[in-house]
């Protein structure tokens, strides 16, 4: 199984590159943001709980996210692997993911971190907000908070994978095809 953590700040292009990777490697896309938006669309209890955090650009509590991811993994144990997109976003989530994978005799093959400067992130999120319909893409204050939360709570997750020798950095600025090629190169070394 190929199990990739696609990492990077909001607006780094994780969703776009996930699509390319899924098509090539037949992987299951596990985007926690997409899963929450699906719950919100279906008006579930989990969706209502998540929405109150998402609308402000804050993280949904770890235990809620972890339970949702566990459920998704357990439904796809026969797949070629997973792309984790937007997860893990805290050290506690990264630790929980390792425990979950190990309990199924699986492991994370590696992390690919997309590196994008802060001004570029802002620009891309504002642009996406014109068509995404996402409340959290349309307000500079919310965007700024997401970037702040990323720097404070999520960026340290990279060190967790560095310590495990699973960290690979890719420049997230350039053409979509060029970035995709660099990701494939990184994955080839897993
Ligand atoms: P995304 O689509 O990945 O940008 O996520 C949108 C929002 O969903 C984030 O700003 C968080 O509020 C929430 N979210 C998504 N993934 C996670 C996660 N792994 N941990 C906590 N909150 C998350």
Short mmCIF file of C-alpha atoms and ligand atoms in Angstrom, two decimals:
data_model
loop_
_atom_site.label_atom_id
_atom_site.label_comp_id
_atom_site.label_asym_id
_atom_site.label_seq_id
_atom_site.Cartn_x
_atom_site.Cartn_y
_atom_site.Cartn_z
CA UNK A 1 0.00 0.00 0.00
CA UNK A 2 1.11 3.55 -0.75
CA UNK A 3 0.01 5.81 2.10
CA UNK A 4 0.92 9.46 1.52
CA UNK A 5 0.48 12.42 3.83
CA UNK A 6 0.13 15.43 1.53
CA UNK A 7 1.03 18.36 3.73
CA UNK A 8 1.05 22.11 3.33
CA UNK A 9 -0.63 25.36 4.37
CA UNK A 10 -4.14 26.34 3.25
CA UNK A 11 -4.01 27.20 -0.44
CA UNK A 12 -0.89 25.10 -1.10
CA UNK A 13 -2.63 23.05 -3.81
CA UNK A 14 -3.15 19.83 -1.82
CA UNK A 15 -6.61 19.21 -3.30
CA UNK A 16 -5.47 19.81 -6.88
CA UNK A 17 -2.43 17.57 -6.58
CA UNK A 18 -4.43 14.88 -4.76
CA UNK A 19 -6.62 14.51 -7.84
CA UNK A 20 -3.57 13.82 -10.03
CA UNK A 21 -2.12 11.33 -7.54
CA UNK A 22 -5.39 9.43 -7.08
CA UNK A 23 -5.78 8.98 -10.83
CA UNK A 24 -2.24 7.72 -11.26
CA UNK A 25 -2.02 5.41 -8.23
CA UNK A 26 -5.71 4.51 -7.65
CA UNK A 27 -5.63 5.75 -4.08
CA UNK A 28 -8.41 6.66 -1.68
CA UNK A 29 -8.58 10.43 -1.13
CA UNK A 30 -9.01 11.10 2.56
CA UNK A 31 -9.56 14.86 2.84
CA UNK A 32 -10.86 15.73 6.31
CA UNK A 33 -12.03 19.16 5.06
CA UNK A 34 -14.09 17.49 2.28
CA UNK A 35 -15.52 14.95 4.74
CA UNK A 36 -16.62 17.74 7.09
CA UNK A 37 -18.17 19.71 4.21
CA UNK A 38 -20.08 16.56 3.20
CA UNK A 39 -21.40 16.18 6.77
CA UNK A 40 -22.40 19.86 6.81
CA UNK A 41 -24.23 19.41 3.48
CA UNK A 42 -26.10 16.43 4.90
CA UNK A 43 -26.90 18.29 8.14
CA UNK A 44 -25.47 15.57 10.37
CA UNK A 45 -24.70 16.14 14.06
CA UNK A 46 -20.97 15.87 13.31
CA UNK A 47 -21.40 18.46 10.54
CA UNK A 48 -23.10 20.93 12.87
CA UNK A 49 -20.34 20.49 15.46
CA UNK A 50 -17.54 20.89 12.89
CA UNK A 51 -19.14 23.93 11.24
CA UNK A 52 -18.86 26.08 14.34
CA UNK A 53 -15.06 25.64 14.27
CA UNK A 54 -14.60 25.75 10.49
CA UNK A 55 -16.53 28.99 10.01
CA UNK A 56 -14.03 30.77 12.24
CA UNK A 57 -11.00 29.12 10.63
CA UNK A 58 -10.23 27.12 13.80
CA UNK A 59 -9.40 23.43 14.01
CA UNK A 60 -12.11 20.90 14.77
CA UNK A 61 -11.21 19.04 18.03
CA UNK A 62 -8.80 16.13 17.57
CA UNK A 63 -11.13 13.41 18.86
CA UNK A 64 -13.84 14.33 16.35
CA UNK A 65 -11.39 14.30 13.42
CA UNK A 66 -9.65 11.09 14.50
CA UNK A 67 -12.92 9.16 14.86
CA UNK A 68 -14.01 10.25 11.39
CA UNK A 69 -10.67 9.24 9.82
CA UNK A 70 -10.70 5.87 11.55
CA UNK A 71 -14.13 5.14 10.15
CA UNK A 72 -12.99 6.02 6.60
CA UNK A 73 -9.81 3.90 6.83
CA UNK A 74 -11.75 0.90 8.10
CA UNK A 75 -14.04 1.05 5.07
CA UNK A 76 -11.13 0.96 2.60
CA UNK A 77 -8.68 -1.58 3.96
CA UNK A 78 -8.56 -3.40 0.62
CA UNK A 79 -7.48 -0.32 -1.38
CA UNK A 80 -4.10 0.50 -2.99
CA UNK A 81 -3.53 3.08 -0.31
CA UNK A 82 -4.57 6.51 0.95
CA UNK A 83 -3.75 10.14 0.36
CA UNK A 84 -4.24 12.02 3.59
CA UNK A 85 -5.07 15.60 2.62
CA UNK A 86 -5.48 18.15 5.41
CA UNK A 87 -4.78 15.47 8.03
CA UNK A 88 -2.91 15.16 10.37
CA UNK A 89 -3.04 18.81 11.43
CA UNK A 90 -1.77 18.39 15.00
CA UNK A 91 0.90 16.20 16.60
CA UNK A 92 -1.87 14.33 18.47
CA UNK A 93 -3.52 13.52 15.13
CA UNK A 94 -0.19 12.32 13.67
CA UNK A 95 0.32 10.02 16.66
CA UNK A 96 -3.25 8.72 16.43
CA UNK A 97 -2.79 8.05 12.71
CA UNK A 98 0.28 5.91 13.37
CA UNK A 99 -1.63 3.91 16.00
CA UNK A 100 -4.61 3.43 13.65
CA UNK A 101 -2.38 2.32 10.77
CA UNK A 102 -0.38 -0.06 12.95
CA UNK A 103 -3.56 -1.65 14.26
CA UNK A 104 -4.27 -2.71 10.65
CA UNK A 105 -0.65 -3.69 9.96
CA UNK A 106 -0.21 -0.62 7.77
CA UNK A 107 2.14 2.36 7.88
CA UNK A 108 2.63 5.82 6.40
CA UNK A 109 4.98 5.58 3.39
CA UNK A 110 6.00 9.23 3.61
CA UNK A 111 4.99 12.87 3.81
CA UNK A 112 5.15 15.25 0.84
CA UNK A 113 5.15 18.85 2.06
CA UNK A 114 4.19 21.57 -0.44
CA UNK A 115 6.05 24.78 0.37
CA UNK A 116 4.33 28.05 -0.56
CA UNK A 117 5.12 31.62 0.60
CA UNK A 118 2.46 33.35 2.75
CA UNK A 119 1.47 36.06 0.19
CA UNK A 120 0.90 33.36 -2.43
CA UNK A 121 -1.33 31.40 0.01
CA UNK A 122 -3.52 34.47 0.64
CA UNK A 123 -3.81 35.19 -3.09
CA UNK A 124 -4.78 31.62 -3.96
CA UNK A 125 -7.38 31.29 -1.18
CA UNK A 126 -9.03 34.62 -2.17
CA UNK A 127 -9.12 33.45 -5.80
CA UNK A 128 -10.61 30.07 -4.80
CA UNK A 129 -13.21 31.90 -2.67
CA UNK A 130 -14.72 33.43 -5.82
CA UNK A 131 -15.96 30.00 -6.93
CA UNK A 132 -15.63 27.56 -3.99
CA UNK A 133 -18.62 28.90 -2.07
CA UNK A 134 -16.57 28.25 1.08
CA UNK A 135 -17.35 30.74 3.86
CA UNK A 136 -13.81 30.29 5.20
CA UNK A 137 -12.31 31.33 1.82
CA UNK A 138 -14.12 34.64 1.60
CA UNK A 139 -13.10 36.73 4.55
CA UNK A 140 -9.56 38.05 5.02
CA UNK A 141 -9.81 37.77 8.80
CA UNK A 142 -10.79 34.07 8.58
CA UNK A 143 -8.07 33.37 6.03
CA UNK A 144 -5.49 35.09 8.26
CA UNK A 145 -6.67 33.03 11.24
CA UNK A 146 -6.31 29.78 9.27
CA UNK A 147 -2.74 30.73 8.37
CA UNK A 148 -2.06 31.61 12.02
CA UNK A 149 -3.52 28.26 13.19
CA UNK A 150 -1.42 26.49 10.54
CA UNK A 151 1.78 28.14 11.78
CA UNK A 152 1.00 27.50 15.44
CA UNK A 153 -0.58 24.04 15.47
CA UNK A 154 0.02 22.34 12.13
CA UNK A 155 3.54 23.32 11.02
CA UNK A 156 5.09 21.31 13.94
CA UNK A 157 3.62 18.13 12.40
CA UNK A 158 6.40 18.33 9.76
CA UNK A 159 8.98 17.70 12.52
CA UNK A 160 7.12 14.57 13.58
CA UNK A 161 7.68 13.12 10.08
CA UNK A 162 11.24 14.50 9.89
CA UNK A 163 12.04 12.57 13.07
CA UNK A 164 10.65 9.43 11.46
CA UNK A 165 12.72 10.06 8.28
CA UNK A 166 9.55 10.36 6.23
CA UNK A 167 9.66 14.06 5.31
CA UNK A 168 10.00 15.24 1.69
CA UNK A 169 9.72 18.86 0.63
CA UNK A 170 8.42 20.01 -2.76
CA UNK A 171 8.26 23.60 -4.05
CA UNK A 172 4.53 24.37 -4.33
CA UNK A 173 4.98 27.37 -6.64
CA UNK A 174 5.01 26.80 -10.40
CA UNK A 175 2.86 24.98 -12.95
CA UNK A 176 0.46 22.29 -11.70
CA UNK A 177 2.20 19.74 -13.98
CA UNK A 178 5.69 20.74 -12.81
CA UNK A 179 4.73 20.46 -9.15
CA UNK A 180 3.07 17.10 -9.82
CA UNK A 181 6.29 15.79 -11.41
CA UNK A 182 8.28 16.84 -8.33
CA UNK A 183 5.76 15.04 -6.10
CA UNK A 184 6.06 11.87 -8.18
CA UNK A 185 9.83 12.10 -7.89
CA UNK A 186 9.55 12.33 -4.09
CA UNK A 187 7.12 9.40 -3.94
CA UNK A 188 9.45 7.31 -6.09
CA UNK A 189 11.93 7.42 -3.23
CA UNK A 190 9.55 6.21 -0.53
P1 LIG B 1 -9.47 22.22 4.47
O1 LIG B 1 -10.51 21.88 3.47
O2 LIG B 1 -8.45 21.14 4.63
O3 LIG B 1 -8.86 23.57 4.23
O4 LIG B 1 -10.20 22.31 5.89
C1 LIG B 1 -11.21 23.27 6.14
C2 LIG B 1 -11.46 23.38 7.63
O5 LIG B 1 -11.90 22.12 8.14
C3 LIG B 1 -10.24 23.74 8.47
O6 LIG B 1 -10.00 25.14 8.51
C4 LIG B 1 -10.65 23.17 9.83
O7 LIG B 1 -11.60 24.00 10.47
C5 LIG B 1 -11.37 21.88 9.45
N1 LIG B 1 -10.42 20.75 9.36
C6 LIG B 1 -10.09 20.05 8.24
N2 LIG B 1 -9.21 19.08 8.52
C7 LIG B 1 -8.96 19.17 9.86
C8 LIG B 1 -8.12 18.47 10.75
N3 LIG B 1 -7.33 17.47 10.32
N4 LIG B 1 -8.11 18.84 12.05
C9 LIG B 1 -8.92 19.84 12.50
N5 LIG B 1 -9.71 20.56 11.71
C10 LIG B 1 -9.75 20.24 10.39
#
